[in-house]
PDB file of C-alpha atoms in Angstrom:
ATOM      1  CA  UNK A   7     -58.984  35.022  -0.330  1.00 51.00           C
ATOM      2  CA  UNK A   8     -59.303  32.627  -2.839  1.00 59.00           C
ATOM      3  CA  UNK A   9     -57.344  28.974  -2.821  1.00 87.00           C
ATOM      4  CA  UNK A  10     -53.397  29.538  -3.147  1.00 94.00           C
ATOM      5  CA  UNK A  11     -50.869  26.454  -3.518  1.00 97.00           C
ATOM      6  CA  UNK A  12     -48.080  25.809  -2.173  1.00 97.00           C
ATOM      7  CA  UNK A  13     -45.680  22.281  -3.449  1.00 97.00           C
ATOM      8  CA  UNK A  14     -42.082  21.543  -3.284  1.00 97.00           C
ATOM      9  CA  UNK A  15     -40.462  22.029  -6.434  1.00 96.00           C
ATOM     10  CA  UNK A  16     -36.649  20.590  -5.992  1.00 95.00           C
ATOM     11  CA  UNK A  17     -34.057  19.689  -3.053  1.00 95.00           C
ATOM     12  CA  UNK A  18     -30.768  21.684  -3.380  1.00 95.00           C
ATOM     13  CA  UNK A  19     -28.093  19.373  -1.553  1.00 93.00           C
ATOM     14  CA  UNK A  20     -24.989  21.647  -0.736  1.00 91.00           C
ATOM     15  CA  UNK A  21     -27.328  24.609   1.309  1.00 91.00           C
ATOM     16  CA  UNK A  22     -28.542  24.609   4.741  1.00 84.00           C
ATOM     17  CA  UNK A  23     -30.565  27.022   6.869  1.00 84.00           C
ATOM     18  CA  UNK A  24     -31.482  29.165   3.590  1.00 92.00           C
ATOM     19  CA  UNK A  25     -32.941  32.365   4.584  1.00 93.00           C
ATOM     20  CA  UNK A  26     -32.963  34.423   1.542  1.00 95.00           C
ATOM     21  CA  UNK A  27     -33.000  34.008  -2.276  1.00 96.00           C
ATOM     22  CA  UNK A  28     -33.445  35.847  -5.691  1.00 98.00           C
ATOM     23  CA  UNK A  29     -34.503  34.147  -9.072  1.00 98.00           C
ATOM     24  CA  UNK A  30     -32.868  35.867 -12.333  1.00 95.00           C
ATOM     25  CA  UNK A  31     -31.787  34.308 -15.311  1.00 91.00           C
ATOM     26  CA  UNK A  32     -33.265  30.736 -14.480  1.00 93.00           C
ATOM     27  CA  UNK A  33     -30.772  31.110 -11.467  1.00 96.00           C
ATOM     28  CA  UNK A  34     -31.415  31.001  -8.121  1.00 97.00           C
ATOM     29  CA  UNK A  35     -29.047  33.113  -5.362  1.00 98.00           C
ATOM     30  CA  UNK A  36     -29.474  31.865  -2.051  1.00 97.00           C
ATOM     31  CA  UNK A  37     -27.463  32.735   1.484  1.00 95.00           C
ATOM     32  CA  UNK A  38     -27.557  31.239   4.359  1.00 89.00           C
ATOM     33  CA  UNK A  39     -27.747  32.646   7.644  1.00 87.00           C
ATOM     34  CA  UNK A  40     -25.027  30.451   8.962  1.00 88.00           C
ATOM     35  CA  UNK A  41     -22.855  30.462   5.746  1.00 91.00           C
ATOM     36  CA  UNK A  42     -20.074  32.855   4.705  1.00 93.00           C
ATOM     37  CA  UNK A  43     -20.973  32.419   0.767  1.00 95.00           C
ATOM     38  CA  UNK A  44     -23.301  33.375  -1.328  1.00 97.00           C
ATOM     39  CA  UNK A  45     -24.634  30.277  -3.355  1.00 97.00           C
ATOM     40  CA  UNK A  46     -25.455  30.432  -6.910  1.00 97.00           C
ATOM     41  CA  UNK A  47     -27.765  27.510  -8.273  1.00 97.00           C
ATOM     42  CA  UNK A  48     -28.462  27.393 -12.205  1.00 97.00           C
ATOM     43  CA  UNK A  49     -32.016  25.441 -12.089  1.00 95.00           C
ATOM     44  CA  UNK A  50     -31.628  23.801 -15.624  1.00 94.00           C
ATOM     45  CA  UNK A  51     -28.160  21.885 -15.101  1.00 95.00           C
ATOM     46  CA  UNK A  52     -28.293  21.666 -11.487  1.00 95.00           C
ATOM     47  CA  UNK A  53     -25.349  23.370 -10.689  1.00 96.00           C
ATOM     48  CA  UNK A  54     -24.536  24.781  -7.252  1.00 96.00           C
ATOM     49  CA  UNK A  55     -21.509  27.333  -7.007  1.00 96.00           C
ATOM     50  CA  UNK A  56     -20.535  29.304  -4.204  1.00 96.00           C
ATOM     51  CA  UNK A  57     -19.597  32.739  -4.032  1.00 97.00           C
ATOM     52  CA  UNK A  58     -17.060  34.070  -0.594  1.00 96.00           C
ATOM     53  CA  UNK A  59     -19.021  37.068   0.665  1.00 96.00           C
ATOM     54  CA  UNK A  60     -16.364  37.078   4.081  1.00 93.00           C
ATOM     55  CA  UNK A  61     -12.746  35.982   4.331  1.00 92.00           C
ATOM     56  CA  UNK A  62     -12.247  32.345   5.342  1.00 90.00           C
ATOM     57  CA  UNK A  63     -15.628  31.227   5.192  1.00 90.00           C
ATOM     58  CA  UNK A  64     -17.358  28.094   5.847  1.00 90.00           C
ATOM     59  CA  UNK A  65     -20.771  26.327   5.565  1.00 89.00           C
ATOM     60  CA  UNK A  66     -21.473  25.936   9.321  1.00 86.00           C
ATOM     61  CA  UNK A  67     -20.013  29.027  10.987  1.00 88.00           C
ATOM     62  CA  UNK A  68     -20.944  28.343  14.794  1.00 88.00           C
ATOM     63  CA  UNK A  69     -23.979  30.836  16.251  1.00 86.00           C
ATOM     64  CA  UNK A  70     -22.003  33.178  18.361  1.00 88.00           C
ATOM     65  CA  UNK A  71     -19.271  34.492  15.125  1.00 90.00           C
ATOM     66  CA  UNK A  72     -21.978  33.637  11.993  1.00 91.00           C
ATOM     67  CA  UNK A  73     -22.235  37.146   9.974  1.00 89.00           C
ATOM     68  CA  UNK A  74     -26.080  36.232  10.017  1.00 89.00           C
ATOM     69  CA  UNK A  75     -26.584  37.062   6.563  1.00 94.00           C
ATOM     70  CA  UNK A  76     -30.782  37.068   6.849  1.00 93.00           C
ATOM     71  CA  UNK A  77     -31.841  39.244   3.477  1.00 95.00           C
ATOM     72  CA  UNK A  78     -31.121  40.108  -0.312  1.00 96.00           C
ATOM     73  CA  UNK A  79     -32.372  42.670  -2.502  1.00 98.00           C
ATOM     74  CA  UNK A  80     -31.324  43.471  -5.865  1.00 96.00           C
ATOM     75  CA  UNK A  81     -31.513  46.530  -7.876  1.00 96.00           C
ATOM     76  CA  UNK A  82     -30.216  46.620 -11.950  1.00 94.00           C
ATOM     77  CA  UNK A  83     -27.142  44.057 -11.325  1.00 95.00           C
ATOM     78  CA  UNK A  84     -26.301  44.064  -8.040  1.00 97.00           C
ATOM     79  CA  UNK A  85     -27.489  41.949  -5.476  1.00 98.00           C
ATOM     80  CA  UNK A  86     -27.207  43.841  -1.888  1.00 98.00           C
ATOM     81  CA  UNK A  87     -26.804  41.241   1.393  1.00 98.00           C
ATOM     82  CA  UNK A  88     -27.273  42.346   4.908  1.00 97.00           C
ATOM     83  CA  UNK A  89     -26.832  41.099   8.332  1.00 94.00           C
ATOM     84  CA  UNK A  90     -29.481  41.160  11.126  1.00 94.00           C
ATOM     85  CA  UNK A  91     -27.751  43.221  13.210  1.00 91.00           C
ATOM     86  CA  UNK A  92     -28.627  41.201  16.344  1.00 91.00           C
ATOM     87  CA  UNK A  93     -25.267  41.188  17.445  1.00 88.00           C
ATOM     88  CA  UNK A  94     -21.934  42.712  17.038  1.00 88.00           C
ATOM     89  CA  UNK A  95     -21.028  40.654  14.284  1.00 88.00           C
ATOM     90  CA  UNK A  96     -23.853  40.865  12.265  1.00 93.00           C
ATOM     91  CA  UNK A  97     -23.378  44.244  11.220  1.00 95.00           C
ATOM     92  CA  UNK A  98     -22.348  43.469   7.084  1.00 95.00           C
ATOM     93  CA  UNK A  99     -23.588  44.720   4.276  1.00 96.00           C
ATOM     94  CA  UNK A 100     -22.459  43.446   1.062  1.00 97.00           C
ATOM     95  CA  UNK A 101     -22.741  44.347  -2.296  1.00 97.00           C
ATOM     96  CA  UNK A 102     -22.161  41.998  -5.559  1.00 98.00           C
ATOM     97  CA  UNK A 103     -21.836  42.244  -9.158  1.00 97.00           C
ATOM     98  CA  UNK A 104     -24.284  39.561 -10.676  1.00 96.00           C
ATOM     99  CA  UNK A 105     -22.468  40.227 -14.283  1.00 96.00           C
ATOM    100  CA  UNK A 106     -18.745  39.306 -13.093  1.00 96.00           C
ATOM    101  CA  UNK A 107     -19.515  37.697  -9.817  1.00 96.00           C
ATOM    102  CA  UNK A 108     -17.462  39.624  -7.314  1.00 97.00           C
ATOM    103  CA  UNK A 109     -17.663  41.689  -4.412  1.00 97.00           C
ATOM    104  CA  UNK A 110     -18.087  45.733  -4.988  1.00 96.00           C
ATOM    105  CA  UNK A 111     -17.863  47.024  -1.419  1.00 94.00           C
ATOM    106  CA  UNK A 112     -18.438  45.626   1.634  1.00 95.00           C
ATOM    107  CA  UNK A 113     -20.142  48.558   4.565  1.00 94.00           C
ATOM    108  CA  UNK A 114     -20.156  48.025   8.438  1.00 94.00           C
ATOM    109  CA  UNK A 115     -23.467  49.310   9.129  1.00 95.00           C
ATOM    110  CA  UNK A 116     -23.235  49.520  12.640  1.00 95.00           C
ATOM    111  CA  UNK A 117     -24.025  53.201  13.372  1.00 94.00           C
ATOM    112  CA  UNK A 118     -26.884  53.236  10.948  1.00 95.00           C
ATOM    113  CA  UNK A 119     -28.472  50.176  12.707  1.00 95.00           C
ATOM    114  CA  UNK A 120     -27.929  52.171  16.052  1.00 95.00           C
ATOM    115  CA  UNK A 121     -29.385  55.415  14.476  1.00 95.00           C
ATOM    116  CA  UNK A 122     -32.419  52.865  13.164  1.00 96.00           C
ATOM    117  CA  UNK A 123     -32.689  51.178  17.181  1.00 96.00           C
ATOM    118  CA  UNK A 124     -32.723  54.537  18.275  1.00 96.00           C
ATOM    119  CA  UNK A 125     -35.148  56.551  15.703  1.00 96.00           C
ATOM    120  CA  UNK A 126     -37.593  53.082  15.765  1.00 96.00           C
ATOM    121  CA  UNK A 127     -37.399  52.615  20.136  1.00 95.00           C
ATOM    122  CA  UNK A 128     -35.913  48.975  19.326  1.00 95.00           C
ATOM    123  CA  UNK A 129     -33.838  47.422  21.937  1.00 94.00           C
ATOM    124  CA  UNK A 130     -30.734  46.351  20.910  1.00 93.00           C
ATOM    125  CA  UNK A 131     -32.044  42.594  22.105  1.00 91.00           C
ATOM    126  CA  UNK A 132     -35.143  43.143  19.911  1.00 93.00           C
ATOM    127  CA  UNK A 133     -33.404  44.514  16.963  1.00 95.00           C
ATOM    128  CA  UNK A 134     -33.306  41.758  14.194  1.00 94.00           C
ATOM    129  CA  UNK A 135     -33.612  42.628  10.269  1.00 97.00           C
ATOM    130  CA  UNK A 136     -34.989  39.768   8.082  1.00 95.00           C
ATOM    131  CA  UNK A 137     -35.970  41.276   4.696  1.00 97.00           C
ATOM    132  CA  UNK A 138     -34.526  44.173   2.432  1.00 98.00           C
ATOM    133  CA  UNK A 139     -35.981  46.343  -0.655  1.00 98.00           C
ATOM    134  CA  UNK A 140     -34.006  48.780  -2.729  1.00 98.00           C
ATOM    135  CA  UNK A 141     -35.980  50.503  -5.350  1.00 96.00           C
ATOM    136  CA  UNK A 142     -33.336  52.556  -6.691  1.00 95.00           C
ATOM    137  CA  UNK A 143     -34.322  55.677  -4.306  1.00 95.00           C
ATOM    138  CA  UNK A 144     -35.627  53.815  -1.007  1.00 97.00           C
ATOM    139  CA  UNK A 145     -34.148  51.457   1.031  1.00 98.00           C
ATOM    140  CA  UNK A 146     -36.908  49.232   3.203  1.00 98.00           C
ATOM    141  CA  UNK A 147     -35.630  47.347   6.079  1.00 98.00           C
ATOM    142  CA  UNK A 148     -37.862  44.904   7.701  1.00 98.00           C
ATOM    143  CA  UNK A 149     -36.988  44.194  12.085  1.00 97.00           C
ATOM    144  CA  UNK A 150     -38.501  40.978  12.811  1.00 95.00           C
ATOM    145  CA  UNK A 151     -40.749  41.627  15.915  1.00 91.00           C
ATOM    146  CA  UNK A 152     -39.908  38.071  17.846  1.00 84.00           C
ATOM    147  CA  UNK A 153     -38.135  39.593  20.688  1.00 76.00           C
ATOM    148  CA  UNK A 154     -40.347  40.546  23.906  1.00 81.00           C
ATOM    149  CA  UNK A 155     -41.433  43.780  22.371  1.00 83.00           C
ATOM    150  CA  UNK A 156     -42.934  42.370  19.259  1.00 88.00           C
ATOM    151  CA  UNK A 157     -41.663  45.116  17.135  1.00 94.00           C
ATOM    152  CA  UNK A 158     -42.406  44.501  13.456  1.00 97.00           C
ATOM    153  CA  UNK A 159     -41.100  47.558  12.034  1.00 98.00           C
ATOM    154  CA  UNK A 160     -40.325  48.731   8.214  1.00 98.00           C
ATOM    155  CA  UNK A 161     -37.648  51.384   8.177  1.00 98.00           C
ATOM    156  CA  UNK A 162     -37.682  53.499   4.903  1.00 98.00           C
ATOM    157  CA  UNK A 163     -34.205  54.726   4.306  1.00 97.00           C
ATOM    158  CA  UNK A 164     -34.551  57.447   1.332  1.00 96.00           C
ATOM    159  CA  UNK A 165     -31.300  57.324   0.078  1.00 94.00           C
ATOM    160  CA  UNK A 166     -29.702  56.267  -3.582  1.00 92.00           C
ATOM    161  CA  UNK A 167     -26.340  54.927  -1.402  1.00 92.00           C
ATOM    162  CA  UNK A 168     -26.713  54.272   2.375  1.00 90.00           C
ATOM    163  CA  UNK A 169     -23.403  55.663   2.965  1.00 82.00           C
ATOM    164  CA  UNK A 170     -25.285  59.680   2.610  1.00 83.00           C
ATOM    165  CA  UNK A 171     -27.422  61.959   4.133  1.00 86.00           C
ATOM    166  CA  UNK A 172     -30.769  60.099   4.504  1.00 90.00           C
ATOM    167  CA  UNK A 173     -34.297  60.724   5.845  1.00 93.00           C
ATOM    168  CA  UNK A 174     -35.750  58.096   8.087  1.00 96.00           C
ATOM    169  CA  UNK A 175     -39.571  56.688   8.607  1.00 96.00           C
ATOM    170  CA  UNK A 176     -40.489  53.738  10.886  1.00 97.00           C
ATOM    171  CA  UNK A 177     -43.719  52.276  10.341  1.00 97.00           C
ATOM    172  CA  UNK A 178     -44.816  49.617  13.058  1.00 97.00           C
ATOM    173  CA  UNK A 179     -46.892  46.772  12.164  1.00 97.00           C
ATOM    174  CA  UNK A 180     -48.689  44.219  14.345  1.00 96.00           C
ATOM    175  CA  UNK A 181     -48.955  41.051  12.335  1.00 97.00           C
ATOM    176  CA  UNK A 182     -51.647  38.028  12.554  1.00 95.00           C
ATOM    177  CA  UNK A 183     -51.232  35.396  15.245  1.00 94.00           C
ATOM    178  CA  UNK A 184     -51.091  31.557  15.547  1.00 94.00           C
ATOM    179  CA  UNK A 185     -51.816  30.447  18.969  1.00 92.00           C
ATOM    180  CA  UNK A 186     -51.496  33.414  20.961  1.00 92.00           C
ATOM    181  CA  UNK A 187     -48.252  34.003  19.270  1.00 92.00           C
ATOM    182  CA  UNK A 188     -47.600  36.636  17.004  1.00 93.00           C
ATOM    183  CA  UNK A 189     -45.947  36.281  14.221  1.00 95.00           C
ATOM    184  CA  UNK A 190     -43.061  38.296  12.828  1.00 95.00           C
ATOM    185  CA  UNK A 191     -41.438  39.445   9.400  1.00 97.00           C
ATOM    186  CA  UNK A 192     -39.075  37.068   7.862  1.00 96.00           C
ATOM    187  CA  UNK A 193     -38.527  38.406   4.211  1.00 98.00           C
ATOM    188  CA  UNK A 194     -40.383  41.117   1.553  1.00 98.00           C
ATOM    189  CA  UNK A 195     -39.517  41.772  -2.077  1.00 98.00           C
ATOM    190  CA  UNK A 196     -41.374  44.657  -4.137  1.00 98.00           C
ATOM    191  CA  UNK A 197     -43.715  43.467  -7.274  1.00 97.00           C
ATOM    192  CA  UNK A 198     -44.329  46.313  -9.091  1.00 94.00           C
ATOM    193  CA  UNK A 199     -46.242  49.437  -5.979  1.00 94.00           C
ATOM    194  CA  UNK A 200     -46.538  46.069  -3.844  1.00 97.00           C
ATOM    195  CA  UNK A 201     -45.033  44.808  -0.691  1.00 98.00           C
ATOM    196  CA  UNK A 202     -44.914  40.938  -0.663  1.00 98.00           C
ATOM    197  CA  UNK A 203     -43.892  39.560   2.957  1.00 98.00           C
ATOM    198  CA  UNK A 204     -43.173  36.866   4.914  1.00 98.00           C
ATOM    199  CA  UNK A 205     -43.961  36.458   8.635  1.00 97.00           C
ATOM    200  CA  UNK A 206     -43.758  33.325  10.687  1.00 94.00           C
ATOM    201  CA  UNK A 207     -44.902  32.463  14.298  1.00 94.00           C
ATOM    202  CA  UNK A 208     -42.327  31.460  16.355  1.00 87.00           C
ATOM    203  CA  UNK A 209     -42.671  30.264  19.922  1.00 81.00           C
ATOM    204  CA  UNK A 210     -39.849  32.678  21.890  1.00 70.00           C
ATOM    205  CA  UNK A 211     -39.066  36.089  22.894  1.00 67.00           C
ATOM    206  CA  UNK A 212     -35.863  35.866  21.913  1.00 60.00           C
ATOM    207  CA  UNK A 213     -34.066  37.370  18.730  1.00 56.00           C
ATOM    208  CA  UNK A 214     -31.014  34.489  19.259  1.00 61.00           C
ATOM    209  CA  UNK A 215     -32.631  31.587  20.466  1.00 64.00           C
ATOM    210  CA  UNK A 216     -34.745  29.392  18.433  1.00 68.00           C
ATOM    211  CA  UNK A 217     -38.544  28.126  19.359  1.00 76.00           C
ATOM    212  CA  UNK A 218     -41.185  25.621  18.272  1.00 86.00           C
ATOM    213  CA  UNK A 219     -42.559  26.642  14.668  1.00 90.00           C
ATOM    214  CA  UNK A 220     -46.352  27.556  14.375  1.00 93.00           C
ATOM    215  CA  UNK A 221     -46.797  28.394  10.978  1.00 94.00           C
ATOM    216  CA  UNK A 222     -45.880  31.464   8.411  1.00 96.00           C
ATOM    217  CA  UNK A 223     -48.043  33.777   6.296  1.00 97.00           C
ATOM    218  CA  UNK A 224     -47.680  35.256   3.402  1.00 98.00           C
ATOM    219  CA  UNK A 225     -48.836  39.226   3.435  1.00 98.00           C
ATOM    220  CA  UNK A 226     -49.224  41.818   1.178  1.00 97.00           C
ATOM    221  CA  UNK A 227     -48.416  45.655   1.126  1.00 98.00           C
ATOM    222  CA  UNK A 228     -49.447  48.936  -0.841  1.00 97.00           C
ATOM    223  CA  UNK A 229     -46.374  50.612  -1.016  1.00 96.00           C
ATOM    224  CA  UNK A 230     -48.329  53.902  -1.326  1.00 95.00           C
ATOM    225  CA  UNK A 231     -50.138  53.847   1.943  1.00 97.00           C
ATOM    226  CA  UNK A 232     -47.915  51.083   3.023  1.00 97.00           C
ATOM    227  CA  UNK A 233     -51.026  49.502   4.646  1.00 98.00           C
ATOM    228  CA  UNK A 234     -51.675  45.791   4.879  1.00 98.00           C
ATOM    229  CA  UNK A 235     -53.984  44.546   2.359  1.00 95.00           C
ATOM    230  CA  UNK A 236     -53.881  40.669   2.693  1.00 94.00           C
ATOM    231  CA  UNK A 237     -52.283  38.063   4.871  1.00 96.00           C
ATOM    232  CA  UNK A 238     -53.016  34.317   4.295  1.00 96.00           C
ATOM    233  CA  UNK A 239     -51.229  31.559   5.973  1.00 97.00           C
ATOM    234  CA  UNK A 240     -49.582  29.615   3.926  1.00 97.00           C
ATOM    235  CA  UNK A 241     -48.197  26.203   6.809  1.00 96.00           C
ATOM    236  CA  UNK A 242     -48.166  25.394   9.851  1.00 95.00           C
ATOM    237  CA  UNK A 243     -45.013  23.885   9.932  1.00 93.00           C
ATOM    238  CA  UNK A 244     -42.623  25.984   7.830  1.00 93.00           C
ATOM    239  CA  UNK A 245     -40.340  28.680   9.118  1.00 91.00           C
ATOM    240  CA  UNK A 246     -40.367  30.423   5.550  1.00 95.00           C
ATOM    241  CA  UNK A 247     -37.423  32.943   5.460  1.00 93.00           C
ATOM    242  CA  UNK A 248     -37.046  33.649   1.998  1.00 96.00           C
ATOM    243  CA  UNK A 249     -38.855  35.176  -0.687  1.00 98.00           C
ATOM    244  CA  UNK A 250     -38.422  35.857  -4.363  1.00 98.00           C
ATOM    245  CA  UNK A 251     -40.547  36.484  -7.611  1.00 98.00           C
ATOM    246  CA  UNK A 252     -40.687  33.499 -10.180  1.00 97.00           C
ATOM    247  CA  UNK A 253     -43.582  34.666 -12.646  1.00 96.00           C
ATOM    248  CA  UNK A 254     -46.937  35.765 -13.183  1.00 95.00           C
ATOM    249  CA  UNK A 255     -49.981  34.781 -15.569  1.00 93.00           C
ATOM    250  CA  UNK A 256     -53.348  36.805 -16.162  1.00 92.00           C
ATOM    251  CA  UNK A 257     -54.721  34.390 -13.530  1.00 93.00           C
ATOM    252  CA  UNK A 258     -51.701  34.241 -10.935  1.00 95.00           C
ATOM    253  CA  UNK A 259     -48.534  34.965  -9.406  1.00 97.00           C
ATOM    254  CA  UNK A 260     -45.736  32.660  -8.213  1.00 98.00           C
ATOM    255  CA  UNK A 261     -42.988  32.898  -5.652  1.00 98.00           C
ATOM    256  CA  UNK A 262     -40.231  30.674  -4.760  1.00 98.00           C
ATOM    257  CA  UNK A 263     -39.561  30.372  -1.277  1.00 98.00           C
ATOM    258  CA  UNK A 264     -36.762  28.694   1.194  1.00 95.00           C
ATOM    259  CA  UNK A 265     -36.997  27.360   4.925  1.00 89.00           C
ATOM    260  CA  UNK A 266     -34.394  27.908   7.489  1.00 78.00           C
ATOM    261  CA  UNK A 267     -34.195  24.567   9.214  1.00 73.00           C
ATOM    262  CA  UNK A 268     -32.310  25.756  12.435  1.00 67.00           C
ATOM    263  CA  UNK A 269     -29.932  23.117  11.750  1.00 70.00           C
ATOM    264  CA  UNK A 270     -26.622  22.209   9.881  1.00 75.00           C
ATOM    265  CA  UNK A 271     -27.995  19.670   7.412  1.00 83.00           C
ATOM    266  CA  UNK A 272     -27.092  20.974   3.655  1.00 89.00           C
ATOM    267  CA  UNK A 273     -30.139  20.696   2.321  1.00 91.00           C
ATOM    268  CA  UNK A 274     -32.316  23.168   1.119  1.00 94.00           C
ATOM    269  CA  UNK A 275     -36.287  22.587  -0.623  1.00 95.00           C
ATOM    270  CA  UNK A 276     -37.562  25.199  -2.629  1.00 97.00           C
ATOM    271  CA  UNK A 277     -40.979  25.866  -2.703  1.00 98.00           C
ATOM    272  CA  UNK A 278     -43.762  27.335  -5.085  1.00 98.00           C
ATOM    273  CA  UNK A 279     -46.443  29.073  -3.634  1.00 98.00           C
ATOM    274  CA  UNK A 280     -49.233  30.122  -6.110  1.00 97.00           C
ATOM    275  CA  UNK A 281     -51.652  33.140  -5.559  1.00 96.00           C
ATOM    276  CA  UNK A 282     -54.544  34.040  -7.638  1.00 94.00           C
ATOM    277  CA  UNK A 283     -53.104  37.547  -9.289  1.00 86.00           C
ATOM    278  CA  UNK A 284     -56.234  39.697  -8.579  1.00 77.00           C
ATOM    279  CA  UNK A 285     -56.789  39.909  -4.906  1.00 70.00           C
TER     280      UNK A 285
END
């Protein structure tokens, strides 16, 4: 592959262990996976506002009752939020207006994540979601394989609401290493018939606990086949866990990207990360 780039384009002060995000309107939505809001950031004036996706929330909602809010998607203007699923309370899925800012429904998905650990052999330990795609007819959900079984799956829900009937495909993938450790999905967004992911090595076998960081790749993937046709790693030291277009030239594409710092500092760096646009 030819030479990407990757800088730091601003600090957001206000944020903390950012794990998903969505540009639109030179605005930038971003959860947290330990945060009960939904943070809206308008890049020109610098303004951070916060949106209440749960009752009572907070900024630092301790590990064992966070929702776990781990992946966006978007589709005409709504912006859809889900939880990982990797325990009991991580079950939400949220929907929200981006014209008037509120809250359209809010789903407990827990019987269609058991009907997905079931259908895709995923322990309940080993079942974690990290990305999301709605196209308007097909929902993708994206397990992050970093419990012992490794399982990187993509679940392809074809449904127009995920509250009816539904068919179901897993498709298993076994991503690039760093050291002997695999590494595992952490976000995906659709650019036109292409699959853009995320996937970072992370040093445990556990979907809960935390390990040393090893690096993150960036990955591409035909949504017709749905095939890998590029990774590239992109650090060695990031834990990338967001992913979002920003634009595209002739000559490239850009992304905007956010790192989950495993702790409660509120501070979140966005990143650009610049890809030639013919690979």
């Amino acid at each position: 592959m030819e030479k990407f780039t990757l800088e730091i384009l601003f600090q957001i002060i206000g944020i903390g262990s950012a794990s998903g995000l969505f540009f639109n309107n030179n605005s930038l939505y971003i959860i947290g996976d330990n945060s009960g809001f939904l943070y809206e950031y308008h890049m020109q004036d610098q303004q951070l506002n916060q949106h209440p996706l749960i009752d009572n929330p907070t900024q630092n909602i301790a590990k064992n009752l966070k929702p776990d809010f781990e992946s966006l998607t978007h589709h005409n203007d709504t912006l859809y939020v889900f939880g990982s699923g990797s325990t009991e309370n991580r079950n939400k899925m949220i929907a929200f207006d981006l014209k008037n800012k509120t809250i359209l429904q809010k789903n407990n998905l827990v019987d269609l994540y058991a009907l997905m650990q079931s259908f895709g052999d995923i322990k309940p330990e080993d079942f974690n979601l990290e990305g999301a795609i709605f196209d308007g007819e097909n929902w993708y959900l994206f397990n992050r394989g970093n419990g012992i079984s490794n399982k990187n799956t993509i679940f392809t829900i074809h449904a127009k609401s995920l509250g009816e009937e539904f068919a179901l495909v897993a498709t298993n993938y076994k991503l690039p290493k760093i050291k002997g450790v695999r590494s595992s999905f952490t976000d995906a967004i659709l650019v036109e018939d292409k699959i853009y992911f995320l996937s970072t090595a992370e040093d445990t076998k556990s979907t809960y606990d935390d390990g040393a960081i090893l690096g993150s790749f960036i990955g591409r993937i035909d949504l017709k086949t749905m095939k890998i046709d590029f990774t590239q790693k992109i650090t060695s030291t990031n834990k990338f866990e967001g992913l979002t277009f920003y634009q595209k030239s002739n000559n490239t594409i850009e992304f905007l990207l956010c790192e989950d710092n495993d702790t409660e500092v509120l501070e979140t760096k966005i990143y650009k990360l610049t890809l030639p646009n013919k690979l």
